[in-house]
């Protein structure tokens, strides 16, 4: 065990503050990583504030981790000291169930171990602690290789925002010429726009923030719609093959379902809580589908990172010191980030 510096919350009503935490000794299959950058996901805030219930304190958030390998266990074969690596939302799973065998560790039938606030079999069931910290010890199966050509800090958000938007686009086979909507230009949404554009789709951004329109186009949107503009929304009825919905709270569904073509799908990744009641007719008419998606498996995360390396895709970030985290949380919840905060972990060392 080693004691390291971290930042976390001791209660849902408390601000984040410096805390000391322990990391396990490096086991035979483990990689120890000196964390250089960690992204700030809206899920970190939901967990700190116990929005989804089930948070165990202290919560040390952070699942968009980038760093360099400083130590490897005796059986580690894929990584060596000095390698640039990442850790996303998953740090363990059973490896034997149907889901794990299909590279869907996020749906592990025995329960995946998430990077923070998850029961940790390596420490007597105490919860896992995330990347708002100086170092982490992770089984090599859950470590990702980061393409060295990418900007290190701007790569961090790919580990969650990246794969969460990549995975549904890949699963529903979005392709050249498809008409795709991305709803919500935040951390996830801006990656969704970049990926859908890179896959050759015609991308329409739907936002509540008209002032983000110019940025949306720079990021790869071909058109921008303001959701409150009912006239514009009506013009696009029945015209989309796929909708990626990143709205972080419960919301009205009917206006968006109306945009889908026959047999088309809207995938929710943001709103975990109850949605506003919607009309069955909105999906019955047109045999439409509403689906959900949770991050992505390890294999898929590596595929996404390799795609980003080839296409030079990273996140648009605002780099902050660890000490600025509480202000950053306020700014994310008041919809004021372009488009992901990333913590420079030098500030904690
Ligand atoms: P974010 O950076 O805060 O972005 C969310 C965006 O949604 C905002 O920028 C805003 O964009 C729009 N929005 C916010 N409130 C809204 C409202 N009341 N109605 C309509 N639009 C609204 O958050 P994020 O990090 O991208 O995360 C988005 C959600 O996905 C969070 O709930 C997060 O916990 C969840 N998440 C899920 C997964 C998964 O695996 N499924 C993974 C990571 C995160 P505009 O200004 O453009 O409207
Ligand atoms: Zn996340």
Coordinates of C-alpha atoms and ligand atoms in Angstrom, one line a residue:
X1 CA 0.0 0.0 0.0
X2 CA 1.1 3.5 -0.7
X3 CA -0.5 6.7 0.5
X4 CA -1.0 9.3 -2.2
X5 CA -2.6 12.7 -2.6
X6 CA -6.2 13.0 -4.0
X7 CA -9.2 15.3 -4.2
X8 CA -12.6 14.2 -3.1
X9 CA -15.9 14.8 -1.4
X10 CA -16.7 13.5 2.1
X11 CA -20.5 14.2 1.7
X12 CA -23.0 15.1 -1.0
X13 CA -23.3 18.6 0.3
X14 CA -19.5 19.2 0.7
X15 CA -17.1 20.7 -1.8
X16 CA -14.2 18.7 -3.0
X17 CA -11.0 19.0 -0.9
X18 CA -7.5 17.5 -0.5
X19 CA -7.6 13.9 0.9
X20 CA -5.0 11.2 1.4
X21 CA -5.9 7.8 -0.1
X22 CA -4.2 4.5 -0.4
X23 CA -3.4 2.6 -3.5
X24 CA -2.7 -1.2 -3.4
X25 CA 0.7 -2.6 -3.9
X26 CA 1.4 -3.6 -7.6
X27 CA 0.2 -7.1 -8.1
X28 CA 1.5 -9.5 -10.8
X29 CA -1.1 -8.4 -13.4
X30 CA -1.1 -4.7 -12.4
X31 CA 0.3 -1.5 -13.9
X32 CA 1.1 1.5 -11.8
X33 CA 0.4 4.8 -13.5
X34 CA 1.6 8.3 -12.6
X35 CA -1.4 10.4 -13.5
X36 CA -0.7 13.5 -15.6
X37 CA -4.2 14.5 -16.6
X38 CA -7.8 13.7 -15.7
X39 CA -10.9 14.9 -17.4
X40 CA -14.0 16.2 -15.5
X41 CA -17.1 14.3 -16.6
X42 CA -20.7 15.4 -15.6
X43 CA -21.0 11.9 -14.1
X44 CA -18.3 12.9 -11.6
X45 CA -20.6 15.7 -10.4
X46 CA -23.7 13.5 -10.4
X47 CA -21.8 11.0 -8.1
X48 CA -20.3 13.6 -5.8
X49 CA -23.7 15.1 -5.3
X50 CA -25.4 11.7 -5.0
X51 CA -27.9 12.5 -7.8
X52 CA -28.1 8.8 -8.6
X53 CA -28.1 7.7 -5.0
X54 CA -25.7 5.0 -4.0
X55 CA -22.6 7.2 -3.6
X56 CA -20.3 6.0 -0.8
X57 CA -18.0 8.7 0.7
X58 CA -15.4 9.8 0.3
X59 CA -16.0 10.0 -3.4
X60 CA -12.8 10.4 -5.4
X61 CA -14.1 11.0 -8.9
X62 CA -12.2 10.9 -12.2
X63 CA -12.6 8.3 -15.0
X64 CA -10.8 10.0 -17.9
X65 CA -7.2 9.2 -16.8
X66 CA -4.0 9.7 -18.7
X67 CA -0.5 9.0 -17.4
X68 CA 2.8 7.2 -17.7
X69 CA 3.5 3.7 -16.5
X70 CA 5.9 3.7 -13.5
X71 CA 5.8 0.1 -12.5
X72 CA 4.6 -3.2 -13.9
X73 CA 3.8 -6.5 -12.2
X74 CA 5.7 -9.8 -13.0
X75 CA 3.0 -11.1 -15.4
X76 CA 2.3 -7.8 -17.3
X77 CA 3.0 -8.3 -21.0
X78 CA 1.5 -5.4 -22.9
X79 CA 3.0 -2.4 -21.0
X80 CA 6.4 -1.3 -19.9
X81 CA 7.7 1.6 -17.7
X82 CA 7.4 4.9 -19.6
X83 CA 4.4 4.0 -21.8
X84 CA 1.7 6.6 -22.3
X85 CA -1.6 5.0 -21.2
X86 CA -5.2 5.7 -20.2
X87 CA -7.8 4.4 -17.8
X88 CA -11.5 5.0 -18.5
X89 CA -14.6 4.1 -16.5
X90 CA -13.8 0.4 -15.9
X91 CA -11.0 -1.1 -13.8
X92 CA -12.2 -4.7 -13.4
X93 CA -14.9 -7.3 -14.4
X94 CA -15.3 -11.1 -14.0
X95 CA -13.8 -11.9 -17.4
X96 CA -15.8 -15.1 -17.7
X97 CA -19.5 -14.2 -18.2
X98 CA -21.2 -13.8 -21.5
X99 CA -20.9 -10.1 -21.5
X100 CA -17.2 -10.1 -20.7
X101 CA -16.6 -12.8 -23.4
X102 CA -18.2 -10.5 -25.9
X103 CA -15.9 -7.6 -24.9
X104 CA -18.8 -5.9 -23.1
X105 CA -17.2 -5.6 -19.7
X106 CA -19.4 -2.6 -18.9
X107 CA -22.3 -5.1 -18.7
X108 CA -20.5 -7.8 -16.7
X109 CA -23.1 -10.1 -15.3
X110 CA -21.3 -10.3 -12.0
X111 CA -21.1 -6.5 -11.9
X112 CA -18.3 -4.5 -13.5
X113 CA -15.9 -2.6 -11.2
X114 CA -16.1 1.0 -12.2
X115 CA -13.1 3.4 -11.7
X116 CA -14.7 5.2 -8.7
X117 CA -17.5 4.5 -6.3
X118 CA -17.6 0.8 -7.1
X119 CA -17.0 -2.1 -4.7
X120 CA -13.3 -3.0 -5.1
X121 CA -12.4 -6.7 -4.8
X122 CA -8.8 -5.7 -4.3
X123 CA -9.5 -3.9 -1.1
X124 CA -12.1 -6.0 0.8
X125 CA -15.0 -4.5 -1.0
X126 CA -14.1 -0.9 -0.1
X127 CA -15.0 1.5 -2.9
X128 CA -12.7 2.3 -5.8
X129 CA -11.1 5.7 -6.0
X130 CA -10.8 7.6 -9.3
X131 CA -8.3 9.8 -11.1
X132 CA -8.4 13.0 -9.1
X133 CA -5.2 11.7 -7.6
X134 CA -1.5 11.4 -8.4
X135 CA -1.3 7.7 -9.2
X136 CA -3.5 4.6 -9.8
X137 CA -2.9 0.8 -9.9
X138 CA -4.9 -1.1 -12.5
X139 CA -5.0 -4.6 -13.9
X140 CA -3.4 -4.3 -17.3
X141 CA -6.5 -5.7 -19.0
X142 CA -8.2 -2.4 -18.2
X143 CA -5.3 -0.2 -19.3
X144 CA -5.5 1.5 -22.8
X145 CA -2.7 2.5 -25.1
X146 CA -2.7 6.1 -26.0
X147 CA -1.5 7.1 -29.5
X148 CA 1.7 9.2 -28.9
X149 CA 0.8 11.6 -31.7
X150 CA -2.2 13.0 -29.8
X151 CA -2.1 15.9 -27.4
X152 CA -1.8 14.3 -24.0
X153 CA -4.2 16.5 -22.0
X154 CA -6.8 16.7 -24.8
X155 CA -6.8 12.9 -25.0
X156 CA -8.1 12.4 -21.5
X157 CA -11.8 13.0 -22.3
X158 CA -11.7 10.3 -25.0
X159 CA -11.6 7.7 -22.1
X160 CA -15.3 8.5 -21.2
X161 CA -16.8 11.2 -23.4
X162 CA -15.1 9.7 -26.4
X163 CA -16.1 6.0 -26.0
X164 CA -19.6 6.9 -24.7
X165 CA -20.4 8.6 -28.0
X166 CA -18.3 6.4 -30.2
X167 CA -19.9 3.2 -29.0
X168 CA -23.5 4.0 -30.1
X169 CA -22.4 5.4 -33.4
X170 CA -20.5 2.1 -34.0
X171 CA -23.2 -0.2 -32.7
X172 CA -26.0 1.4 -34.8
X173 CA -23.5 1.5 -37.7
X174 CA -23.7 5.2 -38.6
X175 CA -22.2 5.6 -42.0
X176 CA -21.4 8.0 -44.8
X177 CA -24.4 9.9 -45.9
X178 CA -26.6 9.2 -42.8
X179 CA -28.4 12.1 -41.3
X180 CA -27.4 12.2 -37.6
X181 CA -28.6 14.5 -34.8
X182 CA -26.4 15.1 -31.7
X183 CA -28.4 16.7 -28.8
X184 CA -26.4 18.8 -26.2
X185 CA -23.1 20.4 -27.0
X186 CA -21.2 19.5 -23.8
X187 CA -18.3 17.1 -23.1
X188 CA -20.1 14.1 -24.7
X189 CA -22.0 16.0 -27.4
X190 CA -18.9 17.7 -28.9
X191 CA -17.2 14.3 -29.2
X192 CA -20.4 12.9 -30.8
X193 CA -20.3 15.7 -33.4
X194 CA -16.6 15.1 -34.2
X195 CA -17.1 11.3 -34.6
X196 CA -20.3 11.5 -36.6
X197 CA -18.5 14.0 -38.9
X198 CA -15.4 11.8 -39.2
X199 CA -17.7 8.8 -40.1
X200 CA -19.1 10.8 -43.0
X201 CA -22.5 11.5 -41.7
X202 CA -24.5 14.7 -42.3
X203 CA -24.5 16.1 -38.7
X204 CA -27.1 18.3 -37.2
X205 CA -26.4 19.7 -33.7
X206 CA -29.4 20.5 -31.5
X207 CA -28.7 22.8 -28.7
X208 CA -30.4 25.0 -26.1
X209 CA -27.6 27.5 -26.4
X210 CA -27.8 29.5 -29.7
X211 CA -24.4 31.1 -28.9
X212 CA -22.8 27.7 -29.3
X213 CA -23.8 27.5 -33.0
X214 CA -20.6 28.8 -34.4
X215 CA -18.6 26.4 -32.3
X216 CA -20.8 23.5 -33.3
X217 CA -20.0 24.1 -37.0
X218 CA -16.3 24.4 -36.3
X219 CA -16.4 21.1 -34.5
X220 CA -18.1 19.4 -37.5
X221 CA -21.8 20.1 -37.4
X222 CA -23.3 20.8 -40.9
X223 CA -26.4 22.5 -39.4
X224 CA -27.4 23.8 -36.0
X225 CA -31.0 23.7 -34.6
X226 CA -32.0 25.5 -31.4
X227 CA -34.4 23.2 -29.6
X228 CA -36.7 26.0 -28.5
X229 CA -37.3 27.1 -32.1
X230 CA -40.4 25.0 -32.8
X231 CA -40.7 26.2 -36.3
X232 CA -37.2 25.0 -37.3
X233 CA -37.7 21.7 -35.3
X234 CA -40.9 21.1 -37.3
X235 CA -39.2 21.6 -40.6
X236 CA -36.9 18.7 -39.8
X237 CA -39.7 16.2 -38.8
X238 CA -39.1 12.6 -40.0
X239 CA -35.7 13.3 -41.5
X240 CA -33.0 11.7 -39.3
X241 CA -31.5 8.2 -39.3
X242 CA -30.1 8.4 -35.8
X243 CA -30.2 10.7 -32.8
X244 CA -27.5 10.7 -30.0
X245 CA -29.1 12.3 -27.0
X246 CA -26.7 13.5 -24.3
X247 CA -29.1 15.7 -22.2
X248 CA -28.0 15.1 -18.6
X249 CA -31.4 15.3 -17.0
X250 CA -35.0 14.1 -17.5
X251 CA -36.7 15.9 -20.4
X252 CA -39.5 16.0 -23.0
X253 CA -39.0 13.3 -25.6
X254 CA -41.8 14.0 -28.1
X255 CA -40.0 16.9 -29.9
X256 CA -37.0 14.7 -30.6
X257 CA -38.8 11.5 -31.5
X258 CA -40.7 13.5 -34.1
X259 CA -37.4 14.1 -35.9
X260 CA -36.7 10.4 -36.5
X261 CA -37.4 8.6 -39.9
X262 CA -39.3 5.4 -40.0
X263 CA -37.3 2.6 -38.2
X264 CA -34.8 5.1 -36.9
X265 CA -33.3 5.1 -33.4
X266 CA -32.7 7.7 -30.7
X267 CA -30.1 6.6 -28.2
X268 CA -30.0 8.1 -24.7
X269 CA -26.7 8.3 -22.9
X270 CA -27.3 11.2 -20.4
X271 CA -30.6 11.0 -18.7
X272 CA -30.5 8.2 -16.1
X273 CA -33.5 9.6 -14.2
X274 CA -37.2 9.5 -15.0
X275 CA -38.1 11.0 -18.4
X276 CA -41.1 13.2 -18.9
X277 CA -44.1 11.1 -20.1
X278 CA -44.2 10.8 -23.9
X279 CA -46.8 9.7 -26.4
X280 CA -46.7 6.1 -27.4
X281 CA -47.8 7.4 -30.8
X282 CA -44.4 9.2 -31.2
X283 CA -42.8 5.8 -31.7
X284 CA -45.7 3.6 -32.8
X285 CA -46.1 5.9 -35.8
X286 CA -43.0 5.0 -37.8
X287 CA -41.8 1.9 -35.9
X288 CA -39.2 4.1 -34.1
X289 CA -36.9 3.0 -31.4
X290 CA -35.6 4.5 -28.1
X291 CA -32.4 2.9 -26.9
X292 CA -29.7 3.5 -24.3
X293 CA -26.0 3.0 -24.2
X294 CA -23.4 2.8 -21.5
X295 CA -19.7 3.8 -22.1
X296 CA -18.1 1.0 -24.1
X297 CA -16.0 -2.2 -23.5
X298 CA -12.2 -2.2 -23.4
X299 CA -11.7 -3.5 -26.9
X300 CA -14.0 -0.9 -28.3
X301 CA -12.3 1.9 -26.3
X302 CA -9.0 0.9 -27.8
X303 CA -10.5 0.9 -31.3
X304 CA -11.9 4.4 -30.7
X305 CA -8.4 5.6 -29.4
X306 CA -6.7 4.1 -32.5
X307 CA -9.3 5.8 -34.8
X308 CA -8.5 9.1 -33.0
X309 CA -4.8 8.6 -33.5
X310 CA -5.3 8.0 -37.2
X311 CA -7.7 10.9 -37.7
X312 CA -6.0 13.2 -35.1
X313 CA -9.2 13.6 -33.1
X314 CA -9.0 14.9 -29.5
X315 CA -11.3 16.8 -27.2
X316 CA -11.6 20.6 -27.0
X317 CA -10.5 21.3 -23.4
X318 CA -10.0 24.0 -20.7
X319 CA -7.0 23.0 -18.6
X320 CA -7.4 23.6 -14.9
X321 CA -5.5 23.1 -11.6
X322 CA -6.8 20.6 -9.1
X323 CA -7.5 23.4 -6.7
X324 CA -10.0 24.9 -9.3
X325 CA -12.3 21.9 -9.3
X326 CA -15.2 23.3 -7.3
X327 CA -15.5 26.3 -9.7
X328 CA -15.3 23.9 -12.6
X329 CA -18.2 21.9 -11.2
X330 CA -20.3 25.1 -10.9
X331 CA -19.4 26.0 -14.5
X332 CA -20.3 22.5 -15.9
X333 CA -23.7 22.6 -14.2
X334 CA -24.4 26.1 -15.4
X335 CA -23.5 24.9 -18.9
X336 CA -20.4 27.0 -19.2
X337 CA -17.5 24.7 -20.4
X338 CA -15.8 24.5 -23.8
X339 CA -16.1 21.6 -23.9
X340 CA -14.4 19.6 -21.2
X341 CA -12.4 20.6 -18.2
X342 CA -9.2 18.6 -17.8
X343 CA -7.1 18.7 -14.5
X344 CA -3.4 19.2 -14.9
X345 CA -2.3 16.8 -12.1
X346 CA 1.1 18.6 -11.7
X347 CA -1.0 21.0 -9.5
X348 CA -1.6 18.2 -7.0
X349 CA 1.9 16.8 -6.9
Ligands
LIG1 P1 -22.1 18.3 -20.1 O1 -20.8 18.6 -20.5 O2 -22.7 19.1 -18.9 O3 -23.1 18.5 -21.4 C1 -24.5 18.3 -21.4 C2 -25.1 19.3 -22.4 O4 -26.5 19.0 -22.5 C3 -24.9 20.7 -22.0 O5 -23.7 21.3 -22.5 C4 -26.1 21.3 -22.8 O6 -25.8 21.5 -24.1 C5 -27.2 20.2 -22.7 N1 -28.1 20.4 -21.6 C6 -27.8 20.6 -20.3 N2 -29.0 20.7 -19.6 C7 -30.0 20.6 -20.4 C8 -31.4 20.5 -20.3 N3 -32.0 20.7 -19.1 N4 -32.2 20.4 -21.4 C9 -31.6 20.2 -22.6 N5 -30.3 20.2 -22.8 C10 -29.5 20.4 -21.7 O7 -22.3 16.8 -19.6 P2 -21.5 15.5 -20.3 O8 -20.3 15.3 -19.5 O9 -21.5 15.6 -21.7 O10 -22.5 14.3 -19.8 C11 -23.8 14.3 -20.3 C12 -24.6 13.3 -19.6 O11 -24.2 12.0 -19.9 C13 -24.5 13.4 -18.0 O12 -25.7 13.1 -17.4 C14 -23.5 12.3 -17.7 O13 -23.6 11.8 -16.4 C15 -23.9 11.2 -18.7 N6 -22.9 10.2 -19.1 C16 -23.3 9.0 -19.5 C17 -22.4 8.1 -19.9 C18 -22.9 6.8 -20.4 O14 -22.1 5.8 -20.4 N7 -24.2 6.6 -20.8 C19 -21.1 8.3 -19.9 C20 -20.6 9.6 -19.5 C21 -21.6 10.6 -19.1 P3 -26.5 22.7 -25.0 O15 -26.0 24.0 -24.4 O16 -25.9 22.5 -26.3 O17 -27.9 22.6 -24.9
LIG2 ZN1 -17.8 10.1 -17.7

